[in-house]
Amino acid sequence: MLFEVVSPVTEQVIATVDELDPVDTERRIVLAQKGFESWRKVPPGKRAELLRSFARKVEESIEELALIEVKNSGHTISNARWEANNVKDVLYYYAGAVERLSGLQIPVAGGIDVTFKEPIGVVGIIVPWNFPMPIAGWGFAPALAAGCSVVLKPAEITPLTALKIAELAYESGIPENVFQVLTGSGSVVGESIVTNPLVKKIVFTGSTKVGVRIQTLAAQQIKPVTLELGGKSANVVFEDADLEKAAATAPYSVFDNAGQDCCARSRLLVQESVFDTFMEYFEQSVKSVRVENPELESSEMGPLISGSHRQKVDSYVDEENVMFRGHCPTGTGYWYPPTVLRVEDKNSKVLKEEIFGPVVSVQVFRGEEEAILLANDSEYGLSGSIWTSNLGRGIRVAQGIESGNLSINSHSSVRYWTPFGGYKRSGLGRELGPNATDAFCEVKNVFISTD
Ligand code: NAD
């Protein structure tokens, strides 16, 4: 069976891709197990060399990968280049980790105690449609470095860059069956990966609802899972902040990738004493966001991923609550304007649920304590920003917010060499950073008697 891939810019079919069934999926997992058995025996120096060669192939293909993503996902060309570069970067970074994968030697009486780190086996990586390239790379680069083989399942609607990356892996010399892309639906291919006993670890990025299902299925086999789930992060602006800078950058913290970003700061919390001044600056910056054809170098925001997703985003927007909006094209393409809402009801679904579009709600707070309470008034805890010129306050508030990734006077969320992941219903475990390979290793303790 084949399924169609549609461009969100032209609304036209741009490719057809295999829709695997459970039998195909099982066959590919058996091959991945064969791939694992050979890959784990590749000496570390050689494995590192092959990952560097894979990284170089990606590096040579940045422009091609970026253009595929622009067409398939509607990402702006500058974002798509960043995403492709991120895959190259994680491959180089974790190629270096192969040579540092070491166990411990622990002092004991009557002998020597050592620990080995052993690759866990076939790893299933299931990714969403919003950042197909980097999110896949955050899983497969450390997994391959640890000596695991990988079956990667892209989202149904955005499989094209994953398929290209698989070609690059083989061209770079990664042995057959070690890195495979399995296309198809979540309920068939995704669940077949999660429940197959040959798959020893699942890395899932996606909605909290599906994350719960995956953790439940994996629990039947005591299979470890890393879960990167939804977000509803706060952007907290204090009266002593550089208001112009905070307002100028705030649109990019929530409208980047058309708001289809788990780290989007979709709740803007502003201190009462500077509310009017800040909102004046913010309105100017929202209205200046360039929403246009994502292939243009000047484009700062593209369309939403699909017509049905646009309908879902729009269902959260009650015209009565709209403070102001930015601009977007009309006609073909799933466009949606940057939208700023003022919602008074603290229990409104606008404040509680992940909208995953270019929509931000604005709330007012009086002091530090209330800011922390409001920021934490969410089932999620993935990201967030704090704007203040008082570093002590910045740290106090960061310590008070239940979230895995915070930035003070900045909107950055991800650096591949620092850990990334969520509190509460935003996830379980951490990706990236120096310890990411541990998620793909079993630890074996061996005691050697000297008696
Ligand atoms: P989704 O949960 O619908 O799907 C994610 C992936 O899971 C897709 O590949 C899908 O086919 C697959 N899937 C669906 N049902 C499955 C099942 N029963 N078993 C196995 N696999 C299944 O999410 P989405 O709509 O593609 O992505 C948006 C969500 O992803 C948002 O909630 C967003 O916050 C989240 N996200 C989180 C992070 C993070 O790092 N925390 C990053 C990006 C996106």
GROMACS .gro file of C-alpha atoms and ligand atoms in nm:
model
  495
    1MET     CA    1   0.000   0.000   0.000
    2LEU     CA    2   0.106   0.359  -0.062
    3PHE     CA    3   0.006   0.681   0.107
    4GLU     CA    4   0.023   1.035  -0.025
    5VAL     CA    5   0.238   1.314   0.113
    6VAL     CA    6   0.091   1.664   0.072
    7SER     CA    7   0.273   1.998   0.074
    8PRO     CA    8   0.116   2.244   0.321
    9VAL     CA    9   0.226   2.531   0.095
   10THR     CA   10   0.074   2.415  -0.235
   11GLU     CA   11  -0.182   2.166  -0.094
   12GLN     CA   12  -0.062   1.930  -0.372
   13VAL     CA   13   0.053   1.568  -0.344
   14ILE     CA   14   0.434   1.572  -0.366
   15ALA     CA   15   0.517   1.205  -0.309
   16THR     CA   16   0.377   0.861  -0.237
   17VAL     CA   17   0.537   0.648   0.031
   18ASP     CA   18   0.505   0.281   0.137
   19GLU     CA   19   0.250   0.215   0.406
   20LEU     CA   20   0.391  -0.088   0.587
   21ASP     CA   21   0.169  -0.348   0.750
   22PRO     CA   22   0.245  -0.552   1.066
   23VAL     CA   23   0.410  -0.831   0.863
   24ASP     CA   24   0.644  -0.588   0.682
   25THR     CA   25   0.723  -0.423   1.014
   26GLU     CA   26   0.808  -0.753   1.182
   27ARG     CA   27   1.032  -0.851   0.888
   28ARG     CA   28   1.220  -0.522   0.907
   29ILE     CA   29   1.265  -0.558   1.284
   30VAL     CA   30   1.412  -0.907   1.236
   31LEU     CA   31   1.658  -0.751   0.988
   32ALA     CA   32   1.735  -0.478   1.244
   33GLN     CA   33   1.819  -0.751   1.497
   34LYS     CA   34   2.067  -0.897   1.243
   35GLY     CA   35   2.202  -0.547   1.191
   36PHE     CA   36   2.246  -0.508   1.568
   37GLU     CA   37   2.439  -0.835   1.599
   38SER     CA   38   2.697  -0.715   1.347
   39TRP     CA   39   2.705  -0.345   1.448
   40ARG     CA   40   2.773  -0.417   1.815
   41LYS     CA   41   3.091  -0.604   1.710
   42VAL     CA   42   3.228  -0.316   1.502
   43PRO     CA   43   3.532  -0.188   1.699
   44PRO     CA   44   3.469   0.151   1.863
   45GLY     CA   45   3.723   0.339   1.651
   46LYS     CA   46   3.564   0.206   1.332
   47ARG     CA   47   3.211   0.280   1.460
   48ALA     CA   48   3.313   0.640   1.535
   49GLU     CA   49   3.469   0.669   1.187
   50LEU     CA   50   3.147   0.545   1.023
   51LEU     CA   51   2.935   0.792   1.221
   52ARG     CA   52   3.168   1.074   1.113
   53SER     CA   53   3.134   0.960   0.755
   54PHE     CA   54   2.751   0.963   0.800
   55ALA     CA   55   2.779   1.317   0.946
   56ARG     CA   56   2.984   1.429   0.643
   57LYS     CA   57   2.720   1.288   0.404
   58VAL     CA   58   2.451   1.487   0.588
   59GLU     CA   59   2.675   1.794   0.579
   60GLU     CA   60   2.711   1.764   0.201
   61SER     CA   61   2.331   1.735   0.169
   62ILE     CA   62   2.217   2.023   0.395
   63GLU     CA   63   2.058   2.221   0.112
   64GLU     CA   64   1.883   1.918  -0.037
   65LEU     CA   65   1.747   1.805   0.301
   66ALA     CA   66   1.635   2.160   0.385
   67LEU     CA   67   1.447   2.196   0.056
   68ILE     CA   68   1.272   1.861   0.107
   69GLU     CA   69   1.159   1.979   0.452
   70VAL     CA   70   1.036   2.313   0.319
   71LYS     CA   71   0.819   2.129   0.067
   72ASN     CA   72   0.699   1.851   0.299
   73SER     CA   73   0.652   2.047   0.623
   74GLY     CA   74   0.629   2.413   0.520
   75HIS     CA   75   0.924   2.508   0.742
   76THR     CA   76   1.103   2.828   0.650
   77ILE     CA   77   1.420   2.763   0.453
   78SER     CA   78   1.637   2.915   0.729
   79ASN     CA   79   1.479   2.692   0.995
   80ALA     CA   80   1.505   2.386   0.771
   81ARG     CA   81   1.878   2.450   0.718
   82TRP     CA   82   1.922   2.475   1.095
   83GLU     CA   83   1.736   2.143   1.136
   84ALA     CA   84   1.953   1.961   0.881
   85ASN     CA   85   2.267   2.109   1.038
   86ASN     CA   86   2.147   1.989   1.376
   87VAL     CA   87   2.143   1.629   1.247
   88LYS     CA   88   2.499   1.670   1.122
   89ASP     CA   89   2.602   1.820   1.459
   90VAL     CA   90   2.454   1.541   1.672
   91LEU     CA   91   2.619   1.281   1.451
   92TYR     CA   92   2.962   1.441   1.496
   93TYR     CA   93   2.901   1.492   1.869
   94TYR     CA   94   2.795   1.132   1.938
   95ALA     CA   95   3.067   0.993   1.706
   96GLY     CA   96   3.300   1.135   1.973
   97ALA     CA   97   3.097   0.961   2.245
   98VAL     CA   98   3.179   0.617   2.099
   99GLU     CA   99   3.539   0.664   2.208
  100ARG     CA  100   3.432   0.772   2.558
  101LEU     CA  101   3.179   0.494   2.633
  102SER     CA  102   3.344   0.352   2.939
  103GLY     CA  103   3.241   0.161   3.250
  104LEU     CA  104   3.376   0.187   3.605
  105GLN     CA  105   3.630   0.008   3.815
  106ILE     CA  106   3.498   0.001   4.172
  107PRO     CA  107   3.708  -0.081   4.480
  108VAL     CA  108   3.598  -0.406   4.650
  109ALA     CA  109   3.760  -0.660   4.886
  110GLY     CA  110   3.899  -0.988   4.748
  111GLY     CA  111   3.907  -0.893   4.383
  112ILE     CA  112   3.828  -0.639   4.117
  113ASP     CA  113   3.486  -0.506   4.027
  114VAL     CA  114   3.424  -0.361   3.683
  115THR     CA  115   3.117  -0.244   3.495
  116PHE     CA  116   3.060  -0.286   3.123
  117LYS     CA  117   2.824  -0.071   2.919
  118GLU     CA  118   2.659  -0.293   2.661
  119PRO     CA  119   2.430  -0.180   2.378
  120ILE     CA  120   2.068  -0.256   2.462
  121GLY     CA  121   1.968  -0.391   2.117
  122VAL     CA  122   1.726  -0.274   1.850
  123VAL     CA  123   1.592   0.074   1.933
  124GLY     CA  124   1.253   0.199   1.808
  125ILE     CA  125   1.245   0.573   1.751
  126ILE     CA  126   0.899   0.720   1.685
  127VAL     CA  127   0.889   1.087   1.592
  128PRO     CA  128   0.625   1.357   1.530
  129TRP     CA  129   0.573   1.580   1.228
  130ASN     CA  130   0.678   1.913   1.374
  131PHE     CA  131   1.060   1.873   1.363
  132PRO     CA  132   1.114   1.552   1.164
  133MET     CA  133   1.491   1.583   1.123
  134PRO     CA  134   1.637   1.697   1.455
  135ILE     CA  135   1.408   1.489   1.674
  136ALA     CA  136   1.501   1.176   1.480
  137GLY     CA  137   1.871   1.264   1.508
  138TRP     CA  138   1.852   1.317   1.887
  139GLY     CA  139   1.749   0.952   1.910
  140PHE     CA  140   1.943   0.775   1.637
  141ALA     CA  141   2.284   0.945   1.679
  142PRO     CA  142   2.343   0.837   2.044
  143ALA     CA  143   2.171   0.500   1.982
  144LEU     CA  144   2.406   0.417   1.692
  145ALA     CA  145   2.703   0.544   1.894
  146ALA     CA  146   2.615   0.305   2.177
  147GLY     CA  147   2.619   0.013   1.930
  148CYS     CA  148   2.242  -0.026   1.884
  149SER     CA  149   2.057  -0.064   1.555
  150VAL     CA  150   1.764   0.166   1.485
  151VAL     CA  151   1.416   0.144   1.337
  152LEU     CA  152   1.290   0.498   1.286
  153LYS     CA  153   0.921   0.568   1.232
  154PRO     CA  154   0.852   0.917   1.099
  155ALA     CA  155   0.507   1.072   1.123
  156GLU     CA  156   0.274   0.967   0.841
  157ILE     CA  157   0.264   1.317   0.693
  158THR     CA  158   0.636   1.404   0.707
  159PRO     CA  159   0.842   1.098   0.608
  160LEU     CA  160   1.057   1.245   0.329
  161THR     CA  161   1.368   1.372   0.509
  162ALA     CA  162   1.390   1.050   0.715
  163LEU     CA  163   1.395   0.845   0.394
  164LYS     CA  164   1.668   1.067   0.251
  165ILE     CA  165   1.873   1.040   0.571
  166ALA     CA  166   1.847   0.658   0.553
  167GLU     CA  167   1.994   0.672   0.200
  168LEU     CA  168   2.279   0.890   0.329
  169ALA     CA  169   2.347   0.642   0.610
  170TYR     CA  170   2.399   0.358   0.361
  171GLU     CA  171   2.606   0.573   0.126
  172SER     CA  172   2.831   0.661   0.417
  173GLY     CA  173   2.903   0.295   0.492
  174ILE     CA  174   2.672   0.227   0.789
  175PRO     CA  175   2.613  -0.150   0.740
  176GLU     CA  176   2.288  -0.281   0.599
  177ASN     CA  177   1.992  -0.310   0.839
  178VAL     CA  178   2.156  -0.098   1.111
  179PHE     CA  179   1.952   0.214   1.031
  180GLN     CA  180   1.608   0.161   0.880
  181VAL     CA  181   1.311   0.389   0.825
  182LEU     CA  182   0.968   0.225   0.861
  183THR     CA  183   0.691   0.434   0.712
  184GLY     CA  184   0.323   0.394   0.795
  185SER     CA  185   0.063   0.470   1.054
  186GLY     CA  186   0.114   0.505   1.426
  187SER     CA  187  -0.151   0.253   1.518
  188VAL     CA  188  -0.002  -0.016   1.289
  189VAL     CA  189   0.371   0.041   1.239
  190GLY     CA  190   0.421   0.241   1.561
  191GLU     CA  191   0.243  -0.012   1.783
  192SER     CA  192   0.412  -0.306   1.607
  193ILE     CA  193   0.749  -0.150   1.692
  194VAL     CA  194   0.652  -0.087   2.056
  195THR     CA  195   0.518  -0.439   2.113
  196ASN     CA  196   0.783  -0.638   1.923
  197PRO     CA  197   1.001  -0.818   2.181
  198LEU     CA  198   1.313  -0.778   1.962
  199VAL     CA  199   1.288  -0.401   2.013
  200LYS     CA  200   1.453  -0.335   2.348
  201LYS     CA  201   1.404   0.038   2.391
  202ILE     CA  202   1.156   0.300   2.268
  203VAL     CA  203   1.226   0.668   2.221
  204PHE     CA  204   0.898   0.844   2.155
  205THR     CA  205   0.839   1.210   2.081
  206GLY     CA  206   0.480   1.319   2.030
  207SER     CA  207   0.158   1.394   2.211
  208THR     CA  208   0.106   1.310   2.577
  209LYS     CA  209  -0.200   1.102   2.482
  210VAL     CA  210   0.002   0.870   2.256
  211GLY     CA  211   0.291   0.875   2.506
  212VAL     CA  212   0.059   0.728   2.771
  213ARG     CA  213  -0.047   0.453   2.528
  214ILE     CA  214   0.316   0.372   2.443
  215GLN     CA  215   0.429   0.360   2.804
  216THR     CA  216   0.135   0.130   2.886
  217LEU     CA  217   0.217  -0.108   2.599
  218ALA     CA  218   0.590  -0.105   2.675
  219ALA     CA  219   0.524  -0.182   3.042
  220GLN     CA  220   0.393  -0.529   2.946
  221GLN     CA  221   0.752  -0.620   2.851
  222ILE     CA  222   0.922  -0.397   3.111
  223LYS     CA  223   1.063  -0.216   2.809
  224PRO     CA  224   1.237   0.115   2.886
  225VAL     CA  225   1.094   0.427   2.724
  226THR     CA  226   1.212   0.781   2.682
  227LEU     CA  227   0.912   1.011   2.633
  228GLU     CA  228   0.929   1.366   2.495
  229LEU     CA  229   0.572   1.493   2.507
  230GLY     CA  230   0.359   1.806   2.496
  231GLY     CA  231   0.422   2.152   2.638
  232LYS     CA  232   0.243   2.470   2.744
  233SER     CA  233   0.536   2.683   2.850
  234ALA     CA  234   0.538   3.025   3.011
  235ASN     CA  235   0.727   3.335   2.909
  236VAL     CA  236   0.751   3.545   3.228
  237VAL     CA  237   0.832   3.916   3.187
  238PHE     CA  238   0.918   4.115   3.502
  239GLU     CA  239   0.901   4.495   3.531
  240ASP     CA  240   1.281   4.520   3.558
  241ALA     CA  241   1.340   4.336   3.226
  242ASP     CA  242   1.476   4.488   2.908
  243LEU     CA  243   1.117   4.522   2.779
  244GLU     CA  244   1.209   4.616   2.424
  245LYS     CA  245   1.435   4.311   2.386
  246ALA     CA  246   1.183   4.078   2.553
  247ALA     CA  247   0.904   4.206   2.325
  248ALA     CA  248   1.114   4.195   2.011
  249THR     CA  249   1.209   3.830   2.066
  250ALA     CA  250   0.881   3.703   2.219
  251PRO     CA  251   0.717   3.634   1.879
  252TYR     CA  252   0.997   3.392   1.789
  253SER     CA  253   0.949   3.209   2.119
  254VAL     CA  254   0.595   3.113   2.022
  255PHE     CA  255   0.540   3.168   1.648
  256ASP     CA  256   0.856   2.995   1.533
  257ASN     CA  257   0.765   2.694   1.315
  258ALA     CA  258   0.413   2.845   1.311
  259GLY     CA  259   0.383   2.762   1.683
  260GLN     CA  260   0.416   2.390   1.609
  261ASP     CA  261   0.687   2.361   1.868
  262CYS     CA  262   0.675   2.163   2.192
  263CYS     CA  263   0.888   2.438   2.351
  264ALA     CA  264   0.661   2.724   2.233
  265ARG     CA  265   0.613   2.981   2.509
  266SER     CA  266   0.239   2.988   2.447
  267ARG     CA  267   0.152   3.156   2.779
  268LEU     CA  268   0.288   3.509   2.810
  269LEU     CA  269   0.288   3.633   3.173
  270VAL     CA  270   0.355   4.005   3.214
  271GLN     CA  271   0.398   4.200   3.540
  272GLU     CA  272   0.105   4.437   3.591
  273SER     CA  273   0.315   4.755   3.633
  274VAL     CA  274   0.462   4.726   3.279
  275PHE     CA  275   0.174   4.551   3.106
  276ASP     CA  276   0.066   4.838   2.877
  277THR     CA  277   0.419   4.937   2.778
  278PHE     CA  278   0.522   4.579   2.708
  279MET     CA  279   0.209   4.505   2.505
  280GLU     CA  280   0.269   4.810   2.284
  281TYR     CA  281   0.617   4.682   2.196
  282PHE     CA  282   0.485   4.328   2.157
  283GLU     CA  283   0.210   4.434   1.918
  284GLN     CA  284   0.467   4.602   1.692
  285SER     CA  285   0.687   4.293   1.686
  286VAL     CA  286   0.396   4.052   1.624
  287LYS     CA  287   0.275   4.263   1.331
  288SER     CA  288   0.621   4.264   1.178
  289VAL     CA  289   0.660   3.882   1.163
  290ARG     CA  290   0.699   3.789   0.795
  291VAL     CA  291   0.454   3.508   0.726
  292GLU     CA  292   0.515   3.412   0.365
  293ASN     CA  293   0.624   3.142   0.123
  294PRO     CA  294   0.876   2.941   0.331
  295GLU     CA  295   1.109   2.904   0.032
  296LEU     CA  296   1.185   3.278   0.046
  297GLU     CA  297   1.499   3.366   0.242
  298SER     CA  298   1.303   3.646   0.413
  299SER     CA  299   1.025   3.414   0.538
  300GLU     CA  300   0.998   3.396   0.917
  301MET     CA  301   0.689   3.175   0.940
  302GLY     CA  302   0.530   2.928   0.701
  303PRO     CA  303   0.187   2.763   0.698
  304LEU     CA  304   0.046   2.510   0.942
  305ILE     CA  305   0.104   2.144   0.857
  306SER     CA  306  -0.248   2.057   0.730
  307GLY     CA  307  -0.601   2.179   0.681
  308SER     CA  308  -0.731   1.968   0.968
  309HIS     CA  309  -0.463   2.104   1.201
  310ARG     CA  310  -0.556   2.461   1.100
  311GLN     CA  311  -0.917   2.386   1.194
  312LYS     CA  312  -0.805   2.251   1.531
  313VAL     CA  313  -0.591   2.561   1.602
  314ASP     CA  314  -0.876   2.790   1.500
  315SER     CA  315  -1.121   2.612   1.728
  316TYR     CA  316  -0.933   2.762   2.027
  317VAL     CA  317  -0.970   3.118   1.904
  318ASP     CA  318  -1.275   3.309   2.014
  319GLU     CA  319  -1.276   3.645   1.827
  320GLU     CA  320  -1.388   3.820   2.149
  321ASN     CA  321  -1.056   3.732   2.312
  322VAL     CA  322  -0.830   3.847   2.028
  323MET     CA  323  -0.612   4.143   2.136
  324PHE     CA  324  -0.434   4.171   1.800
  325ARG     CA  325  -0.305   3.966   1.512
  326GLY     CA  326  -0.019   3.962   1.267
  327HIS     CA  327  -0.054   3.914   0.894
  328CYS     CA  328  -0.057   3.606   0.674
  329PRO     CA  329  -0.119   3.528   0.306
  330THR     CA  330  -0.462   3.427   0.182
  331GLY     CA  331  -0.538   3.159  -0.077
  332THR     CA  332  -0.358   2.828  -0.124
  333GLY     CA  333  -0.164   2.700   0.176
  334TYR     CA  334  -0.267   2.630   0.535
  335TRP     CA  335  -0.191   2.981   0.659
  336TYR     CA  336  -0.278   3.115   1.003
  337PRO     CA  337  -0.187   3.460   1.137
  338PRO     CA  338   0.013   3.510   1.458
  339THR     CA  339  -0.264   3.564   1.713
  340VAL     CA  340  -0.256   3.715   2.063
  341LEU     CA  341  -0.539   3.635   2.307
  342ARG     CA  342  -0.639   3.778   2.644
  343VAL     CA  343  -0.821   3.507   2.839
  344GLU     CA  344  -0.953   3.584   3.189
  345ASP     CA  345  -1.088   3.239   3.285
  346LYS     CA  346  -0.797   3.048   3.440
  347ASN     CA  347  -0.967   2.720   3.353
  348SER     CA  348  -1.011   2.804   2.987
  349LYS     CA  349  -0.885   2.528   2.755
  350VAL     CA  350  -0.681   2.800   2.580
  351LEU     CA  351  -0.464   2.820   2.892
  352LYS     CA  352  -0.467   2.449   2.967
  353GLU     CA  353  -0.428   2.268   2.634
  354GLU     CA  354  -0.145   2.264   2.384
  355ILE     CA  355  -0.278   2.455   2.080
  356PHE     CA  356   0.032   2.385   1.866
  357GLY     CA  357  -0.021   2.684   1.641
  358PRO     CA  358   0.075   3.054   1.630
  359VAL     CA  359  -0.151   3.150   1.920
  360VAL     CA  360  -0.033   3.302   2.249
  361SER     CA  361  -0.242   3.390   2.554
  362VAL     CA  362  -0.152   3.684   2.777
  363GLN     CA  363  -0.195   3.695   3.156
  364VAL     CA  364  -0.101   3.950   3.422
  365PHE     CA  365   0.079   3.887   3.751
  366ARG     CA  366   0.169   4.114   4.042
  367GLY     CA  367   0.481   3.964   4.204
  368GLU     CA  368   0.732   3.681   4.193
  369GLU     CA  369   0.518   3.437   4.389
  370GLU     CA  370   0.218   3.479   4.162
  371ALA     CA  371   0.439   3.450   3.853
  372ILE     CA  372   0.565   3.109   3.971
  373LEU     CA  373   0.212   2.995   4.061
  374LEU     CA  374   0.078   3.088   3.718
  375ALA     CA  375   0.376   2.937   3.535
  376ASN     CA  376   0.321   2.610   3.724
  377ASP     CA  377  -0.054   2.610   3.666
  378SER     CA  378  -0.018   2.350   3.389
  379GLU     CA  379   0.002   1.975   3.361
  380TYR     CA  380   0.307   2.028   3.138
  381GLY     CA  381   0.662   2.131   3.226
  382LEU     CA  382   0.887   2.137   2.924
  383SER     CA  383   1.033   2.479   2.865
  384GLY     CA  384   0.998   2.850   2.950
  385SER     CA  385   1.168   3.188   2.972
  386ILE     CA  386   1.218   3.445   3.248
  387TRP     CA  387   1.297   3.808   3.167
  388THR     CA  388   1.451   4.021   3.443
  389SER     CA  389   1.760   4.232   3.504
  390ASN     CA  390   1.786   4.090   3.856
  391LEU     CA  391   1.985   3.769   3.827
  392GLY     CA  392   1.895   3.658   4.181
  393ARG     CA  393   1.526   3.684   4.091
  394GLY     CA  394   1.590   3.502   3.763
  395ILE     CA  395   1.748   3.209   3.948
  396ARG     CA  396   1.480   3.206   4.224
  397VAL     CA  397   1.202   3.194   3.967
  398ALA     CA  398   1.386   2.931   3.760
  399GLN     CA  399   1.418   2.718   4.075
  400GLY     CA  400   1.045   2.760   4.141
  401ILE     CA  401   0.920   2.666   3.794
  402GLU     CA  402   0.859   2.295   3.736
  403SER     CA  403   1.012   2.261   3.393
  404GLY     CA  404   1.300   2.074   3.229
  405ASN     CA  405   1.441   2.357   3.017
  406LEU     CA  406   1.439   2.722   3.118
  407SER     CA  407   1.622   3.023   2.986
  408ILE     CA  408   1.679   3.359   3.155
  409ASN     CA  409   1.676   3.661   2.922
  410SER     CA  410   1.670   3.431   2.622
  411HIS     CA  411   1.428   3.206   2.433
  412SER     CA  412   1.670   2.932   2.342
  413SER     CA  413   1.566   2.578   2.441
  414VAL     CA  414   1.793   2.330   2.272
  415ARG     CA  415   2.167   2.283   2.254
  416TYR     CA  416   2.264   1.932   2.155
  417TRP     CA  417   2.538   1.911   2.417
  418THR     CA  418   2.302   1.995   2.708
  419PRO     CA  419   2.022   1.768   2.838
  420PHE     CA  420   1.667   1.816   2.712
  421GLY     CA  421   1.337   1.680   2.845
  422GLY     CA  422   1.026   1.750   3.046
  423TYR     CA  423   0.878   1.753   3.396
  424LYS     CA  424   0.524   1.634   3.473
  425ARG     CA  425   0.320   1.524   3.167
  426SER     CA  426   0.586   1.665   2.932
  427GLY     CA  427   0.790   1.350   2.947
  428LEU     CA  428   1.019   1.095   3.101
  429GLY     CA  429   1.397   1.082   3.074
  430ARG     CA  430   1.632   1.318   2.894
  431GLU     CA  431   1.775   1.333   2.544
  432LEU     CA  432   2.093   1.504   2.423
  433GLY     CA  433   2.383   1.615   2.643
  434PRO     CA  434   2.687   1.413   2.747
  435ASN     CA  435   2.491   1.122   2.901
  436ALA     CA  436   2.245   1.046   2.620
  437THR     CA  437   2.420   0.722   2.522
  438ASP     CA  438   2.336   0.577   2.869
  439ALA     CA  439   1.972   0.542   2.764
  440PHE     CA  440   2.086   0.289   2.502
  441CYS     CA  441   2.311   0.078   2.725
  442GLU     CA  442   2.263  -0.197   2.980
  443VAL     CA  443   2.515  -0.188   3.266
  444LYS     CA  444   2.674  -0.520   3.353
  445ASN     CA  445   2.867  -0.553   3.678
  446VAL     CA  446   3.143  -0.818   3.690
  447PHE     CA  447   3.340  -0.922   3.997
  448ILE     CA  448   3.675  -1.094   3.938
  449SER     CA  449   3.810  -1.278   4.242
  450THR     CA  450   4.183  -1.247   4.313
  451ASP     CA  451   4.176  -1.532   4.567
  452NAD     P1  452   0.141   1.214   1.782
  452NAD     O1  453   0.152   1.169   1.924
  452NAD     O2  454   0.009   1.213   1.720
  452NAD     O3  455   0.235   1.124   1.688
  452NAD     C1  456   0.374   1.112   1.709
  452NAD     C2  457   0.424   0.985   1.641
  452NAD     O4  458   0.364   0.871   1.705
  452NAD     C3  459   0.386   0.973   1.492
  452NAD     O5  460   0.492   0.911   1.423
  452NAD     C4  461   0.265   0.880   1.497
  452NAD     O6  462   0.246   0.807   1.377
  452NAD     C5  463   0.304   0.786   1.610
  452NAD     N1  464   0.190   0.719   1.675
  452NAD     C6  465   0.063   0.759   1.683
  452NAD     N2  466  -0.012   0.668   1.751
  452NAD     C7  467   0.073   0.569   1.787
  452NAD     C8  468   0.057   0.449   1.862
  452NAD     N3  469  -0.061   0.411   1.909
  452NAD     N4  470   0.166   0.370   1.882
  452NAD     C9  471   0.287   0.406   1.835
  452NAD     N5  472   0.308   0.521   1.763
  452NAD    C10  473   0.203   0.601   1.741
  452NAD     O7  474   0.209   1.358   1.779
  452NAD     P2  475   0.218   1.461   1.657
  452NAD     O8  476   0.084   1.521   1.638
  452NAD     O9  477   0.288   1.397   1.543
  452NAD    O10  478   0.319   1.571   1.717
  452NAD    C11  479   0.281   1.677   1.797
  452NAD    C12  480   0.307   1.648   1.943
  452NAD    O11  481   0.445   1.616   1.964
  452NAD    C13  482   0.281   1.769   2.032
  452NAD    O12  483   0.212   1.727   2.146
  452NAD    C14  484   0.421   1.815   2.069
  452NAD    O13  485   0.430   1.888   2.189
  452NAD    C15  486   0.494   1.687   2.078
  452NAD     N6  487   0.638   1.710   2.069
  452NAD    C16  488   0.716   1.697   2.181
  452NAD    C17  489   0.852   1.724   2.175
  452NAD    C18  490   0.941   1.712   2.295
  452NAD    O14  491   1.062   1.708   2.276
  452NAD     N7  492   0.888   1.706   2.416
  452NAD    C19  493   0.908   1.763   2.054
  452NAD    C20  494   0.827   1.777   1.943
  452NAD    C21  495   0.691   1.749   1.950
   0.00000   0.00000   0.00000
